[in-house]
Coordinates of C-alpha atoms (C1' of nucleotides) in Angstrom, one line a residue:
Chain A
X819 CA 0.1 -0.4 -0.3
X820 CA 1.2 3.7 -0.6
X821 CA 1.9 5.6 2.3
X822 CA -0.8 7.2 4.2
X823 CA -1.4 9.5 6.5
X824 CA -4.0 8.7 9.3
X825 CA -5.7 10.8 11.2
X826 CA -8.1 11.9 14.0
X827 CA -9.6 14.6 15.4
X828 CA -11.1 15.4 19.5
X829 CA -13.8 17.9 19.0
X830 CA -16.0 20.2 21.2
X831 CA -19.1 18.3 20.3
X832 CA -20.5 16.9 16.8
X833 CA -20.5 19.5 14.1
X834 CA -18.4 21.9 13.1
X835 CA -21.3 24.0 11.0
X836 CA -22.9 24.3 14.4
X837 CA -20.1 25.7 15.6
X838 CA -17.9 22.9 17.4
X839 CA -14.2 23.3 17.0
X840 CA -11.2 20.9 17.0
X841 CA -9.6 20.9 20.2
X842 CA -6.7 18.2 19.2
X843 CA -5.2 16.1 16.6
X844 CA -3.0 13.6 15.4
X845 CA -1.7 12.4 12.5
X846 CA 0.0 9.3 11.9
X847 CA 2.3 8.2 8.9
X848 CA 2.4 4.8 7.5
X849 CA 4.4 3.4 4.9
X850 CA 5.2 0.3 4.2
X851 CA 3.8 -1.8 7.2
X852 CA 5.3 0.8 10.0
X853 CA 4.5 3.8 11.4
X854 CA 7.2 6.6 10.8
X855 CA 6.3 9.3 12.1
X856 CA 3.6 11.4 14.0
X857 CA 2.5 14.4 14.7
X858 CA -0.1 15.7 18.0
X859 CA -0.9 18.4 20.0
X860 CA -3.9 19.7 21.1
X861 CA -5.0 23.2 19.8
X862 CA -6.3 26.6 21.2
X863 CA -9.2 27.8 18.9
X864 CA -11.3 29.9 22.0
X865 CA -14.5 28.0 22.0
X866 CA -15.8 25.8 24.8
X867 CA -15.1 22.2 25.7
X868 CA -18.2 21.5 26.8
X869 CA -18.2 19.4 31.1
X870 CA -19.4 16.1 28.8
X871 CA -16.9 16.5 26.4
X872 CA -14.0 17.3 29.1
X873 CA -15.7 13.7 30.8
X874 CA -15.1 11.9 27.3
X875 CA -11.6 12.6 26.4
X876 CA -10.5 13.9 29.1
X877 CA -9.0 16.9 26.7
X878 CA -10.4 20.3 30.0
X879 CA -10.3 23.8 29.2
X880 CA -8.1 24.0 31.7
X881 CA -5.4 22.3 29.3
X882 CA -6.3 24.2 26.4
X883 CA -5.5 27.9 27.6
X884 CA -2.0 27.2 27.3
X885 CA -2.1 25.3 24.0
X886 CA -0.6 26.3 20.9
X887 CA -3.4 28.0 18.2
X888 CA -5.7 26.2 15.7
X889 CA -3.7 27.9 12.8
X890 CA -0.1 27.2 13.5
X891 CA -1.6 23.7 14.6
X892 CA -3.3 23.6 11.6
X893 CA -0.7 24.5 9.8
X894 CA 2.0 21.8 11.2
X895 CA -0.4 19.1 10.9
X896 CA -1.0 20.1 7.2
X897 CA 3.1 20.3 6.6
X898 CA 2.8 16.9 7.7
X899 CA 1.1 15.5 5.8
X900 CA 1.6 16.7 2.9
X901 CA -0.3 14.7 -0.2
X902 CA 0.7 11.6 1.0
X903 CA -3.8 10.4 1.7
X904 CA -5.8 10.6 4.6
X905 CA -7.7 7.8 6.9
X906 CA -9.8 7.8 9.6
X907 CA -12.6 6.3 12.0
X908 CA -15.4 7.6 9.8
X909 CA -13.7 10.0 7.6
X910 CA -16.5 12.1 7.6
X911 CA -17.0 13.6 11.2
X912 CA -13.3 14.1 10.1
X913 CA -12.2 15.2 6.7
X914 CA -15.5 17.6 7.5
X915 CA -13.3 18.9 10.8
X916 CA -10.0 18.8 8.0
X917 CA -11.7 21.0 5.9
X918 CA -13.2 23.3 8.3
X919 CA -10.0 24.2 10.1
X920 CA -8.2 24.3 6.6
X921 CA -10.6 26.4 5.3
X922 CA -10.0 28.9 8.6
X923 CA -6.4 28.9 7.5
X924 CA -6.9 29.0 4.0
X925 CA -5.6 26.4 2.8
X926 CA -7.4 23.5 0.7
X927 CA -7.3 19.5 1.2
X928 CA -5.8 18.6 -2.4
X929 CA -6.1 14.7 -1.4
X930 CA -8.6 12.4 -0.5
X931 CA -10.1 10.2 2.2
X932 CA -10.4 6.7 3.2
X933 CA -12.4 5.7 5.6
X934 CA -11.6 1.9 8.2
X935 CA -15.0 1.9 9.7
X936 CA -16.9 1.6 5.9
X937 CA -13.5 -1.4 5.0
X938 CA -14.9 -2.6 8.2
X939 CA -18.2 -2.7 7.3
X940 CA -17.6 -4.1 3.9
X941 CA -14.9 -7.2 5.5
X942 CA -15.2 -7.8 8.6
X943 CA -19.0 -7.2 8.6
X944 CA -19.2 -10.0 11.1
X945 CA -18.1 -8.0 13.8
X946 CA -20.4 -7.2 16.7
X947 CA -19.2 -3.6 16.5
X948 CA -17.9 -1.1 14.6
X949 CA -16.5 0.6 16.3
X950 CA -12.9 1.5 17.0
X951 CA -12.4 -0.2 20.4
X952 CA -14.7 -2.8 19.5
X953 CA -13.0 -3.3 16.3
X954 CA -9.9 -2.9 18.0
X955 CA -10.4 -6.1 19.9
X956 CA -12.7 -7.9 18.4
X957 CA -9.3 -8.4 15.4
X958 CA -6.4 -8.9 18.4
X959 CA -4.8 -5.9 18.0
X960 CA -3.0 -3.5 21.4
X961 CA -4.3 -0.7 22.9
X962 CA -2.5 1.8 21.6
X963 CA -3.7 4.4 24.9
X964 CA -6.6 5.9 25.8
X965 CA -9.4 5.8 23.7
X966 CA -10.7 9.1 22.2
X967 CA -7.0 11.0 22.9
X968 CA -6.3 11.6 19.7
X969 CA -2.2 10.0 18.8
X970 CA -3.5 6.3 20.4
X971 CA -6.7 6.6 18.4
X972 CA -4.7 7.0 15.2
X973 CA -2.9 5.0 16.0
X974 CA -5.2 2.2 16.8
X975 CA -6.9 3.0 13.8
X976 CA -3.4 2.7 11.8
X977 CA -3.8 -0.8 12.8
X978 CA -7.0 -1.8 11.8
X979 CA -6.3 0.1 8.4
X980 CA -3.3 -2.3 8.6
X981 CA -5.0 -5.6 9.4
X982 CA -7.9 -4.6 6.8
X983 CA -5.2 -4.3 4.5
X984 CA -4.2 -8.7 5.4
X985 CA -7.5 -9.4 5.6
X986 CA -7.9 -8.7 2.2
X987 CA -4.1 -10.1 1.7
X988 CA -5.6 -13.1 2.8
X989 CA -8.7 -13.7 2.4
X990 CA -9.4 -11.7 -0.7
X991 CA -6.2 -13.5 -1.9
X992 CA -5.3 -9.7 -3.0
X993 CA -2.2 -9.7 -5.0
X994 CA -1.5 -5.4 -3.4
X995 CA -3.7 -3.0 -1.5
X996 CA -4.0 0.3 -3.0
X997 CA -5.3 3.6 -1.4
X998 CA -7.3 3.3 -4.9
X999 CA -8.4 -0.1 -4.2
X1000 CA -9.9 0.8 -0.9
X1001 CA -12.0 3.7 -1.6
X1002 CA -14.0 1.2 -4.3
X1003 CA -14.0 -0.8 -1.4
X1004 CA -15.6 1.2 0.8
X1005 CA -18.2 2.8 -2.2
X1006 CA -19.0 -0.6 -3.3
X1007 CA -22.4 -1.8 -1.7
X1008 CA -21.7 -4.1 0.5
X1009 CA -23.4 -7.7 -1.0
X1010 CA -21.2 -6.3 -3.9
X1011 CA -17.6 -6.9 -2.0
X1012 CA -16.2 -10.0 -4.0
X1013 CA -17.1 -8.5 -7.2
X1014 CA -15.4 -5.4 -6.3
X1015 CA -12.6 -7.0 -5.5
X1016 CA -12.6 -9.6 -8.7
X1017 CA -13.1 -6.1 -11.0
X1018 CA -10.4 -4.1 -9.3
X1019 CA -8.3 -7.0 -9.7
X1020 CA -8.7 -7.8 -13.3
X1021 CA -8.3 -4.1 -14.0
Chain B
dT488 C1' -22.6 27.4 30.1
dG489 C1' -23.7 24.3 26.8
dC490 C1' -27.2 23.2 22.9
dC491 C1' -26.5 20.3 18.6
dA492 C1' -25.5 17.2 12.7
dG493 C1' -25.5 13.9 8.9
dG494 C1' -23.0 10.0 5.5
dC495 C1' -23.9 5.0 5.3
dC496 C1' -27.0 1.1 5.4
dC497 C1' -30.9 -2.7 7.1
dT498 C1' -36.0 -3.2 6.4
dC499 C1' -42.7 -4.2 9.1
dT500 C1' -38.3 0.1 2.9
dT501 C1' -38.2 2.9 -2.0
dT502 C1' -43.2 8.8 -1.0
dA503 C1' -39.7 6.3 5.6
dG504 C1' -37.7 5.2 10.0
dG505 C1' -34.5 4.2 13.1
dG506 C1' -29.1 1.9 14.3
dC507 C1' -24.9 3.2 14.1
dC508 C1' -20.3 5.7 14.3
dT509 C1' -17.7 10.1 14.9
dT510 C1' -16.7 14.2 19.6

DNA sequence: TGCCAGGCCCTCTTTAGGGCCTT
């Protein structure tokens, strides 16, 4: 698989369209099955963190007061990931925040997002749940740290992606797992996984 | 101090509703 950047946001809520902002970002660079780079930072947007979110993530308003400004952090993380394809667990969530925070610093995403949640639903349809923590347990992958902290979640999403690629190679006899193939699989109707893989292999 | 969204997918569906996921 090509080199990718697996990212994870912690935020004040679910929707940037409703005023929610990022509180923490992490990105890990995954190359040839190894994490070769890590970026992690809290970020101060001035937005208030509700008590429920403080409890969920452990990221408090107090912690964010001394965090670097979001504009600086987003510049750094954008430079860190470059043009590598981005991967996130439930990418529809992280892509919204990525695009919203990038727009605030007048930068535009050029690469696509791959979603490990959608891929898991295709490749591990039998898993009891497709939330990140359940998939880590289901696949016997190491817990990298506290759930709902950006770097731990990004590292676990990266190991899950590796496991999904392994499953494609071993169970579905895929010779080369590419970002393009993953992109096709996550968009394919659930019932047509085998057909989708066969078609991609034949091209 | 603390409200909230939206895409995917299944089914008791398709002129809809609701659970799953993300914080």
